[in-house]
């Protein structure tokens, strides 16, 4: 999971302060990017600097996965 900390370059795509699901992508990592799933359930590449990684307790992760 990633927490959006900066949306200045993507105000229509990223909501500052929101927790987003991230999909592992080796290509993205090599280019300092992260693959994020948005509200439309589509995934897009964004600069890694716009997010902070967070760890959530397993029950929270499971609840979020069911909500999707």
mmCIF file of N, CA, C and O in Angstrom:
data_model
loop_
_atom_site.group_PDB
_atom_site.id
_atom_site.type_symbol
_atom_site.label_atom_id
_atom_site.label_comp_id
_atom_site.label_asym_id
_atom_site.label_seq_id
_atom_site.Cartn_x
_atom_site.Cartn_y
_atom_site.Cartn_z
ATOM 1 N N UNK A 1 0.842 -1.167 0.000
ATOM 2 C CA UNK A 1 0.000 0.000 0.000
ATOM 3 C C UNK A 1 0.891 1.236 0.000
ATOM 4 O O UNK A 1 1.971 1.233 0.562
ATOM 5 N N UNK A 2 0.396 2.256 -0.633
ATOM 6 C CA UNK A 2 1.125 3.523 -0.715
ATOM 7 C C UNK A 2 0.199 4.665 -0.313
ATOM 8 O O UNK A 2 -0.983 4.681 -0.650
ATOM 9 N N UNK A 3 0.761 5.617 0.380
ATOM 10 C CA UNK A 3 0.053 6.796 0.853
ATOM 11 C C UNK A 3 0.491 7.979 -0.006
ATOM 12 O O UNK A 3 1.684 8.255 -0.105
ATOM 13 N N UNK A 4 -0.455 8.636 -0.668
ATOM 14 C CA UNK A 4 -0.128 9.759 -1.551
ATOM 15 C C UNK A 4 0.230 10.994 -0.729
ATOM 16 O O UNK A 4 -0.562 11.435 0.092
ATOM 17 N N UNK A 5 1.418 11.516 -0.950
ATOM 18 C CA UNK A 5 1.868 12.690 -0.203
ATOM 19 C C UNK A 5 2.008 13.939 -1.075
ATOM 20 O O UNK A 5 2.174 15.031 -0.556
ATOM 21 N N UNK A 6 1.939 13.773 -2.379
ATOM 22 C CA UNK A 6 2.117 14.914 -3.280
ATOM 23 C C UNK A 6 1.311 14.654 -4.558
ATOM 24 O O UNK A 6 1.518 13.649 -5.218
ATOM 25 N N UNK A 7 0.405 15.529 -4.886
ATOM 26 C CA UNK A 7 -0.392 15.345 -6.108
ATOM 27 C C UNK A 7 -0.306 16.554 -7.038
ATOM 28 O O UNK A 7 -1.089 16.684 -7.961
ATOM 29 N N UNK A 8 0.663 17.433 -6.832
ATOM 30 C CA UNK A 8 0.752 18.665 -7.622
ATOM 31 C C UNK A 8 0.822 18.413 -9.127
ATOM 32 O O UNK A 8 0.245 19.157 -9.902
ATOM 33 N N UNK A 9 1.517 17.375 -9.533
ATOM 34 C CA UNK A 9 1.627 17.094 -10.965
ATOM 35 C C UNK A 9 0.427 16.314 -11.503
ATOM 36 O O UNK A 9 0.226 16.246 -12.712
ATOM 37 N N UNK A 10 -0.367 15.716 -10.595
ATOM 38 C CA UNK A 10 -1.483 14.849 -11.008
ATOM 39 C C UNK A 10 -2.737 15.117 -10.182
ATOM 40 O O UNK A 10 -3.328 14.205 -9.615
ATOM 41 N N UNK A 11 -3.195 16.354 -10.081
ATOM 42 C CA UNK A 11 -4.330 16.652 -9.198
ATOM 43 C C UNK A 11 -5.616 15.939 -9.576
ATOM 44 O O UNK A 11 -6.447 15.657 -8.706
ATOM 45 N N UNK A 12 -5.803 15.626 -10.845
ATOM 46 C CA UNK A 12 -7.020 14.925 -11.257
ATOM 47 C C UNK A 12 -6.914 13.416 -11.044
ATOM 48 O O UNK A 12 -7.927 12.728 -11.021
ATOM 49 N N UNK A 13 -5.707 12.913 -10.849
ATOM 50 C CA UNK A 13 -5.498 11.473 -10.750
ATOM 51 C C UNK A 13 -5.204 10.987 -9.340
ATOM 52 O O UNK A 13 -5.510 9.846 -9.001
ATOM 53 N N UNK A 14 -4.585 11.828 -8.534
ATOM 54 C CA UNK A 14 -4.185 11.431 -7.185
ATOM 55 C C UNK A 14 -4.838 12.314 -6.146
ATOM 56 O O UNK A 14 -4.870 13.532 -6.287
ATOM 57 N N UNK A 15 -5.312 11.693 -5.103
ATOM 58 C CA UNK A 15 -5.893 12.423 -3.990
ATOM 59 C C UNK A 15 -4.885 12.413 -2.850
ATOM 60 O O UNK A 15 -4.536 11.348 -2.324
ATOM 61 N N UNK A 16 -4.392 13.587 -2.504
ATOM 62 C CA UNK A 16 -3.395 13.686 -1.436
ATOM 63 C C UNK A 16 -3.977 13.147 -0.133
ATOM 64 O O UNK A 16 -5.109 13.454 0.227
ATOM 65 N N UNK A 17 -3.207 12.316 0.552
ATOM 66 C CA UNK A 17 -3.643 11.735 1.817
ATOM 67 C C UNK A 17 -4.385 10.422 1.678
ATOM 68 O O UNK A 17 -4.727 9.798 2.669
ATOM 69 N N UNK A 18 -4.621 9.991 0.470
ATOM 70 C CA UNK A 18 -5.347 8.740 0.237
ATOM 71 C C UNK A 18 -4.378 7.565 0.186
ATOM 72 O O UNK A 18 -3.244 7.696 -0.267
ATOM 73 N N UNK A 19 -4.849 6.405 0.633
ATOM 74 C CA UNK A 19 -4.074 5.173 0.554
ATOM 75 C C UNK A 19 -4.447 4.466 -0.738
ATOM 76 O O UNK A 19 -5.627 4.252 -1.013
ATOM 77 N N UNK A 20 -3.430 4.136 -1.534
ATOM 78 C CA UNK A 20 -3.638 3.477 -2.822
ATOM 79 C C UNK A 20 -3.012 2.089 -2.814
ATOM 80 O O UNK A 20 -1.960 1.876 -2.204
ATOM 81 N N UNK A 21 -3.634 1.193 -3.545
ATOM 82 C CA UNK A 21 -3.082 -0.147 -3.745
ATOM 83 C C UNK A 21 -1.990 -0.050 -4.803
ATOM 84 O O UNK A 21 -2.127 0.637 -5.812
ATOM 85 N N UNK A 22 -0.888 -0.738 -4.550
ATOM 86 C CA UNK A 22 0.230 -0.735 -5.474
ATOM 87 C C UNK A 22 0.411 -2.137 -6.042
ATOM 88 O O UNK A 22 0.250 -3.119 -5.338
ATOM 89 N N UNK A 23 0.741 -2.213 -7.314
ATOM 90 C CA UNK A 23 1.052 -3.483 -7.963
ATOM 91 C C UNK A 23 2.554 -3.515 -8.187
ATOM 92 O O UNK A 23 3.125 -2.565 -8.736
ATOM 93 N N UNK A 24 3.201 -4.595 -7.781
ATOM 94 C CA UNK A 24 4.647 -4.716 -7.997
ATOM 95 C C UNK A 24 4.940 -4.703 -9.492
ATOM 96 O O UNK A 24 4.288 -5.391 -10.277
ATOM 97 N N UNK A 25 5.930 -3.912 -9.883
ATOM 98 C CA UNK A 25 6.308 -3.784 -11.286
ATOM 99 C C UNK A 25 7.813 -3.513 -11.331
ATOM 100 O O UNK A 25 8.259 -2.432 -10.939
ATOM 101 N N UNK A 26 8.594 -4.497 -11.800
ATOM 102 C CA UNK A 26 10.047 -4.343 -11.810
ATOM 103 C C UNK A 26 10.489 -3.223 -12.756
ATOM 104 O O UNK A 26 11.450 -2.504 -12.466
ATOM 105 N N UNK A 27 9.816 -3.062 -13.887
ATOM 106 C CA UNK A 27 10.139 -1.971 -14.808
ATOM 107 C C UNK A 27 9.952 -0.626 -14.109
ATOM 108 O O UNK A 27 10.797 0.261 -14.189
ATOM 109 N N UNK A 28 8.833 -0.479 -13.416
ATOM 110 C CA UNK A 28 8.552 0.770 -12.698
ATOM 111 C C UNK A 28 9.638 1.042 -11.667
ATOM 112 O O UNK A 28 10.139 2.173 -11.571
ATOM 113 N N UNK A 29 10.012 0.025 -10.904
ATOM 114 C CA UNK A 29 11.038 0.201 -9.876
ATOM 115 C C UNK A 29 12.357 0.683 -10.473
ATOM 116 O O UNK A 29 13.015 1.548 -9.902
ATOM 117 N N UNK A 30 12.722 0.144 -11.614
ATOM 118 C CA UNK A 30 13.979 0.527 -12.261
ATOM 119 C C UNK A 30 13.975 1.995 -12.686
ATOM 120 O O UNK A 30 15.025 2.594 -12.885
ATOM 121 N N UNK A 31 12.795 2.568 -12.814
ATOM 122 C CA UNK A 31 12.659 3.956 -13.266
ATOM 123 C C UNK A 31 12.099 4.877 -12.176
ATOM 124 O O UNK A 31 11.545 5.935 -12.475
ATOM 125 N N UNK A 32 12.240 4.456 -10.916
ATOM 126 C CA UNK A 32 11.763 5.236 -9.762
ATOM 127 C C UNK A 32 10.281 5.579 -9.872
ATOM 128 O O UNK A 32 9.848 6.692 -9.555
ATOM 129 N N UNK A 33 9.517 4.613 -10.348
ATOM 130 C CA UNK A 33 8.074 4.775 -10.498
ATOM 131 C C UNK A 33 7.372 3.705 -9.659
ATOM 132 O O UNK A 33 7.999 2.740 -9.220
ATOM 133 N N UNK A 34 6.066 3.881 -9.453
ATOM 134 C CA UNK A 34 5.229 2.863 -8.819
ATOM 135 C C UNK A 34 3.966 2.713 -9.658
ATOM 136 O O UNK A 34 3.499 3.665 -10.285
ATOM 137 N N UNK A 35 3.439 1.498 -9.685
ATOM 138 C CA UNK A 35 2.191 1.228 -10.420
ATOM 139 C C UNK A 35 1.063 1.256 -9.393
ATOM 140 O O UNK A 35 1.012 0.449 -8.478
ATOM 141 N N UNK A 36 0.177 2.234 -9.542
ATOM 142 C CA UNK A 36 -0.903 2.489 -8.585
ATOM 143 C C UNK A 36 -2.245 2.194 -9.226
ATOM 144 O O UNK A 36 -2.491 2.543 -10.376
ATOM 145 N N UNK A 37 -3.143 1.581 -8.446
ATOM 146 C CA UNK A 37 -4.510 1.301 -8.897
ATOM 147 C C UNK A 37 -5.393 2.445 -8.414
ATOM 148 O O UNK A 37 -5.424 2.758 -7.220
ATOM 149 N N UNK A 38 -6.126 3.073 -9.343
ATOM 150 C CA UNK A 38 -6.984 4.198 -8.967
ATOM 151 C C UNK A 38 -8.434 3.753 -8.780
ATOM 152 O O UNK A 38 -8.742 2.570 -8.782
ATOM 153 N N UNK A 39 -9.318 4.724 -8.614
ATOM 154 C CA UNK A 39 -10.730 4.444 -8.352
ATOM 155 C C UNK A 39 -11.420 3.691 -9.489
ATOM 156 O O UNK A 39 -12.399 2.987 -9.279
ATOM 157 N N UNK A 40 -10.913 3.828 -10.695
ATOM 158 C CA UNK A 40 -11.527 3.152 -11.843
ATOM 159 C C UNK A 40 -11.047 1.703 -11.962
ATOM 160 O O UNK A 40 -11.423 1.007 -12.887
ATOM 161 N N UNK A 41 -10.200 1.286 -10.998
ATOM 162 C CA UNK A 41 -9.599 -0.052 -11.000
ATOM 163 C C UNK A 41 -8.584 -0.228 -12.125
ATOM 164 O O UNK A 41 -8.204 -1.343 -12.461
ATOM 165 N N UNK A 42 -8.155 0.875 -12.729
ATOM 166 C CA UNK A 42 -7.083 0.853 -13.720
ATOM 167 C C UNK A 42 -5.777 1.154 -12.991
ATOM 168 O O UNK A 42 -5.763 1.834 -11.968
ATOM 169 N N UNK A 43 -4.670 0.651 -13.538
ATOM 170 C CA UNK A 43 -3.383 0.937 -12.907
ATOM 171 C C UNK A 43 -2.540 1.825 -13.816
ATOM 172 O O UNK A 43 -2.596 1.707 -15.030
ATOM 173 N N UNK A 44 -1.797 2.723 -13.164
ATOM 174 C CA UNK A 44 -0.987 3.698 -13.878
ATOM 175 C C UNK A 44 0.356 3.862 -13.179
ATOM 176 O O UNK A 44 0.469 3.631 -11.974
ATOM 177 N N UNK A 45 1.354 4.291 -13.931
ATOM 178 C CA UNK A 45 2.663 4.576 -13.356
ATOM 179 C C UNK A 45 2.725 6.030 -12.889
ATOM 180 O O UNK A 45 2.287 6.937 -13.596
ATOM 181 N N UNK A 46 3.284 6.207 -11.693
ATOM 182 C CA UNK A 46 3.506 7.533 -11.130
ATOM 183 C C UNK A 46 4.909 7.575 -10.550
ATOM 184 O O UNK A 46 5.447 6.542 -10.130
ATOM 185 N N UNK A 47 5.496 8.751 -10.462
ATOM 186 C CA UNK A 47 6.799 8.861 -9.808
ATOM 187 C C UNK A 47 6.698 8.413 -8.344
ATOM 188 O O UNK A 47 5.754 8.772 -7.633
ATOM 189 N N UNK A 48 7.677 7.631 -7.933
ATOM 190 C CA UNK A 48 7.685 7.099 -6.570
ATOM 191 C C UNK A 48 7.695 8.208 -5.523
ATOM 192 O O UNK A 48 7.146 8.051 -4.433
ATOM 193 N N UNK A 49 8.271 9.365 -5.870
ATOM 194 C CA UNK A 49 8.392 10.468 -4.910
ATOM 195 C C UNK A 49 7.038 11.008 -4.442
ATOM 196 O O UNK A 49 6.966 11.705 -3.442
ATOM 197 N N UNK A 50 5.976 10.666 -5.140
ATOM 198 C CA UNK A 50 4.644 11.154 -4.754
ATOM 199 C C UNK A 50 3.992 10.304 -3.671
ATOM 200 O O UNK A 50 2.886 10.621 -3.230
ATOM 201 N N UNK A 51 4.672 9.235 -3.253
ATOM 202 C CA UNK A 51 4.076 8.285 -2.303
ATOM 203 C C UNK A 51 5.044 7.899 -1.198
ATOM 204 O O UNK A 51 6.244 7.960 -1.366
ATOM 205 N N UNK A 52 4.462 7.481 -0.099
ATOM 206 C CA UNK A 52 5.213 6.854 0.988
ATOM 207 C C UNK A 52 4.640 5.457 1.161
ATOM 208 O O UNK A 52 3.417 5.267 1.144
ATOM 209 N N UNK A 53 5.529 4.484 1.320
ATOM 210 C CA UNK A 53 5.082 3.108 1.575
ATOM 211 C C UNK A 53 4.571 3.032 3.010
ATOM 212 O O UNK A 53 5.121 3.656 3.915
ATOM 213 N N UNK A 54 3.495 2.288 3.203
ATOM 214 C CA UNK A 54 2.982 2.082 4.553
ATOM 215 C C UNK A 54 2.709 0.593 4.743
ATOM 216 O O UNK A 54 2.434 -0.137 3.792
ATOM 217 N N UNK A 55 2.786 0.162 5.980
ATOM 218 C CA UNK A 55 2.441 -1.207 6.343
ATOM 219 C C UNK A 55 1.174 -1.155 7.173
ATOM 220 O O UNK A 55 1.055 -0.326 8.083
ATOM 221 N N UNK A 56 0.246 -2.011 6.839
ATOM 222 C CA UNK A 56 -1.013 -2.077 7.573
ATOM 223 C C UNK A 56 -1.152 -3.462 8.182
ATOM 224 O O UNK A 56 -0.651 -4.441 7.623
ATOM 225 N N UNK A 57 -1.861 -3.571 9.305
ATOM 226 C CA UNK A 57 -2.091 -4.894 9.891
ATOM 227 C C UNK A 57 -2.856 -5.786 8.908
ATOM 228 O O UNK A 57 -3.680 -5.294 8.124
ATOM 229 N N UNK A 58 -2.571 -7.071 8.941
ATOM 230 C CA UNK A 58 -3.190 -8.023 8.011
ATOM 231 C C UNK A 58 -4.721 -7.905 7.960
ATOM 232 O O UNK A 58 -5.289 -7.897 6.870
ATOM 233 N N UNK A 59 -5.422 -7.787 9.084
ATOM 234 C CA UNK A 59 -6.895 -7.666 9.006
ATOM 235 C C UNK A 59 -7.351 -6.436 8.212
ATOM 236 O O UNK A 59 -8.354 -6.477 7.514
ATOM 237 N N UNK A 60 -6.592 -5.349 8.302
ATOM 238 C CA UNK A 60 -6.942 -4.143 7.559
ATOM 239 C C UNK A 60 -6.728 -4.383 6.063
ATOM 240 O O UNK A 60 -7.572 -4.031 5.238
ATOM 241 N N UNK A 61 -5.605 -4.979 5.702
ATOM 242 C CA UNK A 61 -5.329 -5.290 4.298
ATOM 243 C C UNK A 61 -6.406 -6.207 3.737
ATOM 244 O O UNK A 61 -6.908 -5.996 2.634
ATOM 245 N N UNK A 62 -6.797 -7.218 4.493
ATOM 246 C CA UNK A 62 -7.838 -8.150 4.040
ATOM 247 C C UNK A 62 -9.183 -7.439 3.877
ATOM 248 O O UNK A 62 -9.905 -7.676 2.898
ATOM 249 N N UNK A 63 -9.516 -6.556 4.789
ATOM 250 C CA UNK A 63 -10.770 -5.808 4.695
ATOM 251 C C UNK A 63 -10.762 -4.907 3.469
ATOM 252 O O UNK A 63 -11.766 -4.796 2.761
ATOM 253 N N UNK A 64 -9.636 -4.256 3.196
ATOM 254 C CA UNK A 64 -9.533 -3.392 2.027
ATOM 255 C C UNK A 64 -9.637 -4.205 0.740
ATOM 256 O O UNK A 64 -10.261 -3.767 -0.219
ATOM 257 N N UNK A 65 -9.040 -5.374 0.719
ATOM 258 C CA UNK A 65 -9.096 -6.234 -0.467
ATOM 259 C C UNK A 65 -10.533 -6.670 -0.753
ATOM 260 O O UNK A 65 -10.953 -6.753 -1.920
ATOM 261 N N UNK A 66 -11.305 -6.933 0.277
ATOM 262 C CA UNK A 66 -12.704 -7.344 0.101
ATOM 263 C C UNK A 66 -13.576 -6.186 -0.377
ATOM 264 O O UNK A 66 -14.576 -6.383 -1.045
ATOM 265 N N UNK A 67 -13.189 -4.977 -0.026
ATOM 266 C CA UNK A 67 -13.982 -3.799 -0.372
ATOM 267 C C UNK A 67 -13.855 -3.425 -1.843
ATOM 268 O O UNK A 67 -14.651 -2.661 -2.354
ATOM 269 N N UNK A 68 -12.857 -3.961 -2.510
ATOM 270 C CA UNK A 68 -12.602 -3.598 -3.906
ATOM 271 C C UNK A 68 -13.496 -4.383 -4.830
ATOM 272 O O UNK A 68 -13.868 -5.451 -4.680
#
